[in-house]
Short mmCIF file of C-alpha atoms in Angstrom, two decimals:
data_model
loop_
_atom_site.label_atom_id
_atom_site.label_comp_id
_atom_site.label_asym_id
_atom_site.label_seq_id
_atom_site.Cartn_x
_atom_site.Cartn_y
_atom_site.Cartn_z
CA MET A 1 81.66 125.68 102.62
CA LYS A 2 83.85 128.69 101.85
CA LEU A 3 87.62 128.35 101.86
CA PRO A 4 90.16 131.11 101.13
CA THR A 5 91.19 131.26 97.48
CA ASP A 6 94.89 130.99 98.32
CA LEU A 7 94.26 127.86 100.37
CA ILE A 8 92.30 126.23 97.54
CA ARG A 9 95.08 127.11 95.09
CA MET A 10 97.63 125.52 97.41
CA TYR A 11 95.58 122.33 97.74
CA LYS A 12 95.19 122.20 93.95
CA GLU A 13 98.95 122.35 93.54
CA ILE A 14 99.46 119.64 96.16
CA HIS A 15 96.76 117.44 94.64
CA GLY A 16 98.15 117.85 91.13
CA TRP A 17 101.79 117.19 91.93
CA VAL A 18 101.11 114.30 94.29
CA GLY A 19 98.77 112.79 91.70
CA ILE A 20 101.24 113.01 88.84
CA VAL A 21 104.01 111.47 91.00
CA ALA A 22 101.91 108.55 92.24
CA GLY A 23 99.16 108.27 89.61
CA LEU A 24 100.87 105.97 87.11
CA ALA A 25 102.05 103.54 89.80
CA LEU A 26 98.59 103.55 91.39
CA PHE A 27 96.99 102.79 88.02
CA ILE A 28 99.06 99.60 87.81
CA ALA A 29 98.28 98.69 91.43
CA PHE A 30 94.53 99.17 90.99
CA TYR A 31 94.26 97.48 87.61
CA ALA A 32 96.26 94.43 88.71
CA GLY A 33 94.47 94.48 92.06
CA ALA A 34 91.08 94.33 90.32
CA LEU A 35 92.19 91.16 88.53
CA THR A 36 93.33 89.53 91.79
CA MET A 37 89.69 89.50 92.90
CA PHE A 38 89.42 86.44 90.66
CA GLU A 39 92.82 84.94 91.28
CA GLU A 40 91.53 81.37 91.60
CA PRO A 41 89.48 81.44 88.35
CA LEU A 42 92.54 82.88 86.58
CA GLN A 43 94.66 80.12 88.07
CA ARG A 44 92.22 77.45 86.90
CA TRP A 45 91.96 79.05 83.46
CA ALA A 46 95.74 79.02 83.02
CA SER A 47 96.51 75.60 84.54
CA PRO A 48 96.05 72.31 82.62
CA PRO A 49 93.26 70.00 83.90
CA SER A 50 94.10 67.07 86.15
CA THR A 51 94.10 63.44 84.94
CA LEU A 52 93.82 61.84 88.39
CA ALA A 53 91.20 59.22 89.16
CA PRO A 54 88.17 60.26 91.25
CA THR A 55 89.15 60.92 94.85
CA PRO A 56 88.60 58.22 97.48
CA SER A 57 86.25 58.82 100.40
CA LEU A 58 87.50 60.25 103.69
CA GLU A 59 87.14 56.77 105.21
CA ARG A 60 89.78 55.46 102.77
CA THR A 61 92.12 58.40 103.25
CA PRO A 62 94.34 56.63 105.87
CA GLU A 63 94.93 53.88 103.26
CA LEU A 64 95.93 56.49 100.69
CA VAL A 65 98.23 58.28 103.17
CA ALA A 66 99.98 55.01 104.05
CA LYS A 67 100.64 54.23 100.38
CA VAL A 68 101.93 57.77 99.76
CA LYS A 69 104.37 57.52 102.68
CA ALA A 70 105.59 54.10 101.53
CA ALA A 71 106.29 55.32 97.99
CA TYR A 72 107.36 58.87 98.90
CA PRO A 73 108.90 58.87 102.41
CA GLU A 74 109.64 62.61 102.18
CA ALA A 75 105.87 63.30 102.20
CA ALA A 76 105.72 62.25 105.87
CA ARG A 77 107.41 65.53 106.84
CA GLY A 78 104.39 67.50 105.76
CA TYR A 79 101.30 66.80 103.68
CA GLU A 80 97.70 67.89 103.27
CA VAL A 81 94.40 66.06 103.14
CA ASN A 82 92.13 68.03 100.81
CA LEU A 83 88.49 68.01 101.86
CA VAL A 84 87.31 70.16 98.93
CA ILE A 85 88.33 68.70 95.58
CA ASP A 86 88.57 71.20 92.73
CA ALA A 87 90.90 72.25 89.92
CA ALA A 88 93.34 73.74 92.41
CA HIS A 89 93.29 70.60 94.61
CA PRO A 90 92.55 67.64 92.32
CA GLY A 91 93.78 64.91 94.69
CA ARG A 92 92.78 63.86 98.20
CA VAL A 93 96.39 64.01 99.45
CA SER A 94 99.05 66.55 98.41
CA TRP A 95 102.60 67.45 99.38
CA ARG A 96 105.51 69.51 98.08
CA ALA A 97 108.73 68.09 96.73
CA PRO A 98 111.90 68.21 98.87
CA GLY A 99 113.32 71.70 98.68
CA GLY A 100 110.14 72.78 96.91
CA LYS A 101 109.20 75.40 99.43
CA ARG A 102 107.02 78.19 98.18
CA GLY A 103 109.81 80.74 98.15
CA GLU A 104 109.51 84.35 97.13
CA HIS A 105 107.19 83.79 94.18
CA GLY A 106 105.13 80.79 95.19
CA GLY A 107 107.26 78.25 93.32
CA GLY A 108 107.88 74.58 94.04
CA ALA A 109 106.36 71.45 92.49
CA THR A 110 103.31 70.03 94.25
CA TYR A 111 102.23 66.38 94.06
CA PHE A 112 98.65 65.13 94.32
CA ALA A 113 97.66 61.55 95.02
CA SER A 114 94.56 59.45 94.53
CA LEU A 115 93.57 55.78 94.36
CA ALA A 116 92.78 54.09 91.05
CA LYS A 117 89.77 51.75 90.77
CA ASP A 118 91.96 48.76 91.62
CA GLY A 119 93.34 50.53 94.71
CA ALA A 120 96.72 51.32 93.18
CA LEU A 121 98.40 54.58 94.11
CA GLN A 122 98.11 57.27 91.47
CA VAL A 123 100.33 60.38 91.71
CA GLU A 124 100.38 63.49 89.56
CA LYS A 125 102.93 66.27 89.62
CA GLN A 126 101.29 69.65 89.28
CA GLN A 127 103.22 72.83 88.61
CA ARG A 128 100.46 75.39 88.85
CA SER A 129 100.59 78.37 86.55
CA GLN A 130 102.41 81.32 88.10
CA VAL A 131 100.51 83.98 86.18
CA ALA A 132 97.96 84.79 88.90
CA ASN A 133 100.74 85.00 91.47
CA PHE A 134 102.71 87.30 89.15
CA ILE A 135 99.71 89.64 88.78
CA ASP A 136 99.30 89.68 92.56
CA VAL A 137 102.97 90.62 93.08
CA LEU A 138 102.62 93.27 90.35
CA HIS A 139 99.73 94.70 92.36
CA GLN A 140 101.63 94.59 95.64
CA GLN A 141 104.74 96.25 94.20
CA VAL A 142 102.85 98.89 92.13
CA GLY A 143 104.52 97.52 89.02
CA LEU A 144 108.11 97.97 90.23
CA PRO A 145 110.50 95.22 88.99
CA LEU A 146 112.45 95.26 92.26
CA PRO A 147 113.10 92.79 95.07
CA HIS A 148 110.06 92.51 97.32
CA TRP A 149 111.85 93.88 100.38
CA LEU A 150 112.79 97.03 98.47
CA ALA A 151 109.55 97.53 96.54
CA MET A 152 107.27 97.37 99.58
CA PRO A 153 108.57 100.51 101.38
CA ILE A 154 108.34 102.38 98.07
CA MET A 155 104.76 101.15 97.74
CA GLY A 156 104.14 102.42 101.27
CA GLY A 157 105.47 105.85 100.34
CA ILE A 158 103.23 105.94 97.27
CA SER A 159 100.27 104.96 99.46
CA LEU A 160 101.03 107.87 101.78
CA LEU A 161 101.06 110.19 98.75
CA TYR A 162 97.75 108.61 97.82
CA VAL A 163 96.32 109.64 101.21
CA ILE A 164 97.62 113.20 100.74
CA ALA A 165 96.05 113.33 97.27
CA MET A 166 92.69 112.32 98.72
CA ILE A 167 92.79 114.92 101.49
CA SER A 168 93.84 117.74 99.15
CA GLY A 169 91.29 116.64 96.53
CA ILE A 170 88.45 116.81 99.05
CA ALA A 171 89.60 120.27 100.13
CA VAL A 172 89.56 121.46 96.50
CA LEU A 173 86.11 119.99 95.86
CA LEU A 174 84.42 121.26 99.05
CA PRO A 175 83.53 124.80 97.83
CA SER A 176 81.57 123.44 94.85
CA LEU A 177 80.48 120.16 96.41
CA VAL A 178 76.72 120.77 96.27
CA SER A 179 76.53 122.34 92.82
CA ASP A 180 79.01 120.04 91.07
CA LEU A 181 78.45 116.74 92.90
CA PHE A 182 76.51 114.94 90.18
CA ALA A 183 77.41 117.25 87.30
CA LEU A 184 78.74 115.51 84.21
CA ARG A 185 78.92 118.12 81.49
CA ILE A 186 79.51 116.36 78.19
CA GLY A 187 80.26 118.74 75.34
CA ARG A 188 83.01 120.51 73.48
CA ASN A 189 84.87 121.41 76.65
CA VAL A 190 86.65 118.08 77.01
CA LYS A 191 88.70 119.17 80.01
CA ARG A 192 85.55 120.07 81.93
CA MET A 193 84.03 116.68 81.11
CA TRP A 194 87.14 114.84 82.37
CA LEU A 195 87.15 116.97 85.52
CA ASP A 196 83.50 116.19 86.25
CA LEU A 197 84.10 112.47 85.71
CA HIS A 198 87.24 112.54 87.87
CA ASN A 199 85.42 114.31 90.72
CA LEU A 200 82.40 112.03 90.53
CA LEU A 201 84.50 108.84 90.55
CA GLY A 202 86.68 110.12 93.38
CA LEU A 203 83.87 111.24 95.66
CA MET A 204 81.55 108.27 95.10
CA SER A 205 84.35 105.77 95.77
CA LEU A 206 85.98 107.74 98.61
CA PRO A 207 85.25 105.17 101.39
CA PHE A 208 86.76 102.42 99.22
CA HIS A 209 89.88 104.49 98.54
CA ILE A 210 90.32 105.37 102.21
CA ILE A 211 90.21 101.67 103.10
CA ILE A 212 92.67 100.69 100.36
CA ALA A 213 95.10 103.53 101.10
CA LEU A 214 95.29 102.99 104.86
CA THR A 215 95.50 99.20 104.68
CA ALA A 216 98.18 99.44 101.95
CA VAL A 217 100.29 101.55 104.32
CA VAL A 218 99.86 98.88 106.99
CA PHE A 219 100.91 96.10 104.59
CA ALA A 220 103.90 98.07 103.32
CA PHE A 221 105.29 98.60 106.82
CA HIS A 222 103.95 95.30 108.16
CA ASP A 223 107.26 94.15 109.66
CA GLU A 224 107.91 97.51 111.32
CA PHE A 225 104.44 97.57 112.90
CA TYR A 226 104.78 94.03 114.19
CA GLY A 227 108.27 94.75 115.50
CA ALA A 228 106.89 97.69 117.49
CA GLN A 229 104.03 95.51 118.72
CA ARG A 230 106.41 92.82 119.92
CA MET A 231 108.53 95.39 121.77
CA ALA A 232 105.47 96.89 123.45
CA PHE A 233 103.50 93.72 124.25
CA SER A 234 106.03 90.89 124.20
CA ASP A 235 105.84 90.14 127.92
CA ALA A 236 102.05 90.04 127.92
CA ALA A 237 102.01 87.89 124.80
CA ASN A 238 104.50 85.44 126.26
CA ARG A 239 102.46 85.13 129.46
CA ALA A 240 99.19 84.73 127.58
CA ARG A 241 99.50 81.01 126.89
CA PRO A 242 102.47 78.66 127.31
CA LEU A 243 103.16 76.15 124.56
CA THR A 244 101.64 72.72 125.16
CA ARG A 245 103.19 69.43 124.22
CA ALA A 246 100.82 69.18 121.28
CA GLU A 247 102.20 72.41 119.83
CA ALA A 248 105.78 71.27 119.86
CA SER A 249 107.31 69.19 117.08
CA ILE A 250 105.96 65.68 116.96
CA ASP A 251 107.16 62.50 115.33
CA GLY A 252 104.93 60.10 113.48
CA THR A 253 101.33 60.50 112.35
CA PRO A 254 98.50 61.76 114.61
CA THR A 255 96.33 58.87 115.68
CA ILE A 256 93.07 60.67 114.95
CA THR A 257 91.65 60.09 111.46
CA PRO A 258 90.57 62.81 109.01
CA ILE A 259 86.89 61.97 109.32
CA GLU A 260 87.13 62.19 113.13
CA ILE A 261 88.88 65.57 112.79
CA VAL A 262 86.03 66.89 110.64
CA GLN A 263 83.40 65.60 113.08
CA ARG A 264 85.07 67.05 116.19
CA LEU A 265 85.71 70.37 114.46
CA LYS A 266 82.01 70.58 113.58
CA GLU A 267 81.19 70.24 117.29
CA GLN A 268 83.60 73.03 118.31
CA ALA A 269 82.94 75.44 115.40
CA PRO A 270 79.53 74.66 113.87
CA GLY A 271 79.61 77.39 111.18
CA PHE A 272 83.16 76.65 110.02
CA THR A 273 83.65 74.72 106.75
CA PRO A 274 87.01 72.89 106.63
CA HIS A 275 88.76 72.79 103.25
CA GLN A 276 92.10 71.23 104.07
CA ILE A 277 93.79 69.34 106.91
CA VAL A 278 97.50 70.18 107.13
CA TYR A 279 99.88 67.74 108.79
CA GLY A 280 103.37 68.95 109.63
CA GLN A 281 106.31 68.70 111.96
CA GLY A 282 105.27 71.85 113.79
CA GLY A 283 108.15 73.44 115.62
CA GLY A 284 108.23 76.81 117.38
CA ILE A 285 104.64 77.94 117.83
CA LEU A 286 103.40 76.29 114.60
CA PRO A 287 100.84 73.59 115.42
CA ALA A 288 101.69 70.16 114.08
CA LEU A 289 98.08 69.74 112.95
CA ARG A 290 95.87 72.49 111.61
CA VAL A 291 92.76 72.90 109.51
CA GLN A 292 92.16 75.61 106.90
CA GLY A 293 88.68 76.61 105.88
CA SER A 294 86.08 79.34 105.77
CA ASP A 295 83.17 80.75 107.73
CA PRO A 296 80.84 83.07 105.77
CA ARG A 297 79.69 84.75 108.98
CA TYR A 298 83.08 86.39 109.52
CA GLY A 299 85.67 88.26 107.50
CA GLN A 300 88.93 86.43 106.78
CA ARG A 301 92.36 87.26 105.39
CA GLY A 302 91.59 85.21 102.31
CA PRO A 303 88.92 82.88 100.89
CA THR A 304 90.20 79.89 102.93
CA TYR A 305 92.31 81.64 105.52
CA GLY A 306 90.34 80.52 108.55
CA ILE A 307 92.92 78.42 110.38
CA ALA A 308 92.49 76.32 113.51
CA GLY A 309 95.52 74.83 115.24
CA LEU A 310 94.52 71.42 116.63
CA ASP A 311 95.84 68.98 119.19
CA PRO A 312 97.08 66.14 116.92
CA ASN A 313 95.69 63.47 119.24
CA THR A 314 92.29 64.89 120.24
CA ALA A 315 91.53 67.48 117.52
CA GLN A 316 90.82 70.03 120.23
CA ILE A 317 91.30 73.62 119.00
CA ILE A 318 94.40 75.02 120.72
CA ASP A 319 95.33 77.94 118.44
CA ARG A 320 92.58 80.45 117.62
CA ASN A 321 94.65 83.34 116.26
CA TYR A 322 93.27 82.91 112.74
CA MET A 323 90.03 81.15 113.57
CA PRO A 324 86.94 83.20 112.55
CA GLY A 325 84.80 84.14 115.51
CA MET A 326 87.35 82.90 118.05
CA GLN A 327 90.07 85.55 117.78
CA ASP A 328 91.07 88.05 120.43
CA GLY A 329 90.64 91.78 119.82
CA TRP A 330 94.06 92.41 118.27
CA ALA A 331 93.92 89.41 115.91
CA ALA A 332 90.35 90.29 114.87
CA THR A 333 91.40 93.89 114.12
CA THR A 334 94.36 92.74 112.02
CA THR A 335 92.17 90.27 110.16
CA GLY A 336 89.64 93.04 109.57
CA LEU A 337 92.29 95.12 107.78
CA PHE A 338 93.13 92.22 105.50
CA THR A 339 89.45 91.49 104.92
CA LEU A 340 88.64 95.06 103.90
CA HIS A 341 91.62 95.30 101.56
CA PHE A 342 91.17 91.94 99.85
CA GLY A 343 87.37 91.94 99.74
CA SER A 344 87.35 88.45 101.27
CA PHE A 345 83.83 88.70 102.65
CA GLY A 346 80.32 88.62 101.21
CA GLY A 347 81.15 86.15 98.44
CA TYR A 348 81.00 86.96 94.74
CA PRO A 349 78.84 90.10 95.01
CA ILE A 350 81.62 91.79 97.01
CA ARG A 351 84.31 90.41 94.71
CA TRP A 352 82.57 91.84 91.65
CA THR A 353 82.10 95.13 93.50
CA TYR A 354 85.79 95.28 94.34
CA PHE A 355 86.64 94.34 90.75
CA PHE A 356 84.67 97.25 89.31
CA MET A 357 85.87 99.61 92.04
CA GLY A 358 89.44 98.62 91.21
CA LEU A 359 88.92 99.37 87.53
CA ALA A 360 87.19 102.65 88.42
CA GLY A 361 90.14 103.51 90.67
CA ALA A 362 92.59 102.88 87.85
CA PHE A 363 90.48 105.11 85.60
CA LEU A 364 90.42 107.77 88.33
CA PHE A 365 94.22 108.00 88.30
CA TYR A 366 94.26 107.99 84.50
CA THR A 367 91.81 110.93 84.33
CA GLY A 368 93.82 112.72 87.02
CA ASN A 369 96.92 112.55 84.86
CA LEU A 370 94.97 113.74 81.83
CA LEU A 371 93.74 116.76 83.77
CA TRP A 372 97.20 117.60 85.08
CA VAL A 373 98.73 117.52 81.60
CA GLU A 374 95.92 119.63 80.15
CA SER A 375 96.18 122.16 83.00
CA ARG A 376 99.92 122.43 82.44
CA ARG A 377 99.29 123.01 78.72
CA LYS A 378 96.86 125.80 79.59
CA ARG A 379 99.41 127.53 81.84
CA GLU A 380 102.08 127.28 79.16
CA ARG A 381 99.84 128.94 76.60
CA ARG A 382 99.10 131.75 79.01
CA SER A 383 102.82 132.35 79.39
CA GLY A 384 103.10 132.76 75.60
CA ALA A 385 104.53 129.37 74.60
CA VAL A 386 103.15 128.16 71.26
CA GLN A 387 104.75 124.71 71.36
CA GLN A 388 104.32 122.24 74.19
CA THR A 389 107.34 122.02 76.47
CA ARG A 390 109.38 118.86 76.51
CA ALA A 391 108.24 118.04 80.06
CA THR A 392 104.56 118.27 79.10
CA ARG A 393 105.04 116.10 76.03
CA PHE A 394 106.99 113.58 78.14
CA LEU A 395 104.27 113.36 80.82
CA GLY A 396 101.54 113.15 78.19
CA ALA A 397 103.35 110.26 76.50
CA LEU A 398 103.79 108.43 79.81
CA THR A 399 100.09 108.91 80.57
CA ALA A 400 99.31 107.08 77.33
CA GLY A 401 102.10 104.48 77.38
CA VAL A 402 102.24 103.29 81.01
CA PRO A 403 98.54 102.41 81.56
CA LEU A 404 98.14 100.82 78.13
CA GLY A 405 101.46 99.00 78.54
CA CYS A 406 100.21 97.55 81.84
CA VAL A 407 96.88 96.46 80.34
CA ALA A 408 98.48 94.88 77.27
CA GLY A 409 101.35 93.30 79.21
CA ILE A 410 99.01 91.49 81.60
CA ALA A 411 96.84 90.30 78.71
CA VAL A 412 99.80 88.89 76.74
CA THR A 413 101.31 87.14 79.75
CA LEU A 414 97.88 85.59 80.51
CA ALA A 415 97.77 84.24 76.96
CA ALA A 416 101.32 82.92 77.37
CA ALA A 417 100.26 81.06 80.51
CA LYS A 418 97.47 79.30 78.63
CA LEU A 419 99.60 78.41 75.61
CA LEU A 420 102.82 77.39 77.36
CA GLY A 421 101.41 75.69 80.46
CA PRO A 422 104.03 74.63 83.04
CA VAL A 423 106.83 75.97 80.81
CA ALA A 424 105.66 79.50 81.65
CA THR A 425 107.60 80.11 84.88
CA TYR A 426 107.33 83.19 87.07
CA GLY A 427 110.47 84.58 85.42
CA LEU A 428 109.01 84.07 81.96
CA HIS A 429 105.80 85.89 82.93
CA SER A 430 107.89 88.74 84.30
CA ALA A 431 109.94 88.90 81.07
CA VAL A 432 106.83 88.87 78.86
CA TYR A 433 105.01 91.53 80.86
CA TYR A 434 107.91 93.96 81.18
CA SER A 435 108.87 93.51 77.52
CA VAL A 436 105.37 94.49 76.35
CA PHE A 437 105.22 97.26 78.96
CA ALA A 438 108.57 98.68 77.81
CA VAL A 439 107.62 98.53 74.10
CA PHE A 440 104.34 100.39 74.75
CA THR A 441 106.02 103.04 76.91
CA ILE A 442 108.88 103.63 74.46
CA TRP A 443 106.44 103.74 71.54
CA ALA A 444 104.45 106.45 73.34
CA LEU A 445 107.58 108.47 74.02
CA VAL A 446 108.69 108.24 70.39
CA ARG A 447 105.33 108.81 68.73
CA GLY A 448 103.89 111.30 71.20
CA ALA A 449 100.69 111.12 73.24
CA ALA A 450 98.28 112.00 70.40
CA ARG A 451 99.41 109.39 67.87
CA ALA A 452 100.40 106.75 70.43
CA GLY A 453 97.05 107.03 72.20
CA GLN A 454 95.06 105.74 69.24
CA GLU A 455 97.72 103.26 68.09
CA LEU A 456 98.34 101.72 71.51
CA CYS A 457 94.61 101.44 72.25
CA ALA A 458 94.23 99.37 69.08
CA LEU A 459 97.27 97.24 69.96
CA GLY A 460 95.91 96.83 73.50
CA ALA A 461 92.64 95.53 72.05
CA LEU A 462 94.61 92.93 70.05
CA ALA A 463 96.47 91.96 73.23
CA MET A 464 93.15 91.49 75.01
CA LEU A 465 91.82 89.32 72.19
CA SER A 466 94.87 87.08 72.59
CA VAL A 467 93.32 85.81 75.84
CA PRO A 468 90.21 84.15 74.31
CA ALA A 469 92.34 83.19 71.29
CA ALA A 470 94.69 81.29 73.62
CA SER A 471 91.67 79.48 75.14
CA ILE A 472 90.48 78.37 71.72
CA TRP A 473 93.99 77.32 70.71
CA GLY A 474 94.45 75.45 73.99
CA GLY A 475 91.49 73.22 73.13
CA LYS A 476 91.15 70.48 75.75
CA GLY A 477 89.30 71.36 78.92
CA LEU A 478 88.36 74.74 77.49
CA TYR A 479 85.53 75.49 79.92
CA ASP A 480 85.58 72.76 82.56
CA HIS A 481 84.22 75.29 85.03
CA PRO A 482 81.63 78.05 84.41
CA GLU A 483 83.97 80.67 85.88
CA LEU A 484 86.46 80.06 83.09
CA VAL A 485 84.01 81.47 80.55
CA LEU A 486 84.11 84.78 82.43
CA VAL A 487 87.85 85.18 81.85
CA ASP A 488 87.39 85.19 78.09
CA MET A 489 84.17 87.22 78.23
CA VAL A 490 85.75 89.99 80.31
CA ALA A 491 88.83 90.07 78.04
CA THR A 492 86.60 90.38 74.96
CA LEU A 493 84.56 93.21 76.51
CA MET A 494 87.73 95.06 77.47
CA ALA A 495 89.07 94.64 73.93
CA PHE A 496 85.86 96.25 72.63
CA ALA A 497 86.25 99.11 75.15
CA LEU A 498 89.84 99.70 73.98
CA LEU A 499 88.68 99.87 70.36
CA LEU A 500 86.15 102.55 71.35
CA MET A 501 88.94 104.42 73.13
CA ALA A 502 91.11 104.18 70.01
CA SER A 503 88.30 105.72 67.94
CA ALA A 504 87.81 108.51 70.49
CA ALA A 505 91.56 109.19 70.63
CA ARG A 506 91.69 109.42 66.84
CA SER A 507 88.80 111.90 66.77
CA ARG A 508 90.42 113.95 69.49
CA ALA A 509 93.77 113.94 67.68
CA LEU A 510 92.28 115.13 64.37
CA ALA A 511 89.42 117.38 65.47
CA GLY A 512 90.31 118.62 68.95
CA ALA A 513 92.05 121.82 70.00
CA SER A 514 95.30 122.09 68.09
CA ASP A 515 97.24 123.30 71.14
CA SER A 516 96.34 120.20 73.16
CA VAL A 517 98.82 117.48 74.03
CA TRP A 518 96.33 115.04 72.51
CA SER A 519 96.18 116.80 69.13
CA ALA A 520 98.08 115.52 66.10
CA LEU A 521 97.59 118.84 64.29
CA PRO A 522 100.27 121.55 64.14
CA SER A 523 99.87 123.90 67.08
CA GLN A 524 98.45 127.31 66.14
CA PRO A 525 97.95 130.49 68.19
CA VAL A 526 94.36 130.47 69.46
CA PRO A 527 92.46 133.31 71.11
CA GLU A 528 90.54 131.11 73.52
CA LEU A 529 92.65 129.30 76.07
CA ALA A 530 90.00 127.25 77.85
CA ARG A 531 89.22 124.54 75.33
#
């Protein structure tokens, strides 16, 4: 396909500038987002193991609930019966402390209850590690340490720039699409190699990036979209189904038992696997009884985000808005957007795919910044400048400091979660991450891209190794679950990769073109500009 040269040049300028503006923030979003694919394993890895007695059967659950209410009357306002017992839900019954609502960052103490062998009530307070939640918020807010309400519109703007970068990048690549599609020319021309790798990563993962970009825009302006929807369809929505008595607030405990709820739900939704029965006061349009679970046949907003609102007396499904396979067209479309963004379908094969695609996306933005800085250096040399301009040195340093600061900061705060346990609050994780991030970024600005690149890669490898080191130091319950081994294995592999990058950065700094931003040698006039 032939495009006018002026048009290609314009798209190159757009692609470059948009990329340099949004690239560093998108690196953080994609790297942290890749880690959120395994949020639950990270949570289990960071949280101390439970000491509760084995859970009682569902038949004995009413006895346990009665004892919980007698000892903790506040639990009657809202509690859960956990049908799947794991590290995240170690007790059959759970509830949150008074005033312990989840809040902005998922805080609030949670209590779990079980029955000892002699039938005595056993209660354990669990303050789950906040590190996985912190990484998720870091992903959502593209690394911005701002209030959520302020960071999200900025994230939406960056996502729109992301869309523009994709469109302009495709336009630039179209003329040489056939000849350069699978070209990866490894040799002395380092810039050409990075360009080939950047193009290959971008084109092969284009469908993934389109999905992420468009759904991120939807999430960023979620409230605005829903406000417009309510204005346009409020009358129809209000006429769709009046509230029943069962959906209003109720007093007391539903008469139907947990085992009866499970049996009747199986009759109404045969492929649905319930994970948790949630009892509450209801109010508004919130059902007083609902069940959370999963159905592998359908996409969901999250791993256990299939939700059925039930009549608290008959267990009849009365709210299907979040129930897989029972949603109306609008709810199914909205759920589909969440499903595609979060990769909450297809089990672990899809999660691993999204994990590697997230890392590849982060690397795509990193290579884009490298190319922009090198292209700017080339233009400066053509204009007769022997020394790099301050702006080019500044951008080169940020390209080294920001990504490596993000990688190291997340690694160190993960290690802190393992070592400190419940003491490591959300605020502490934020302080640890941003302190490491700031040190890496400032170091890069002071030392320059060439020297900082090799030094920070080595320091990043040490930060990565702090993760398995924290596991070994933690001792008890080291690998209670097979997934926990993966956390340390992946951290070790990434530490090895960073050491290889440090070696490559050192070679480039000492043996590469002296007029490059990545060279530690004094800049000399050179006859050949295209290195």
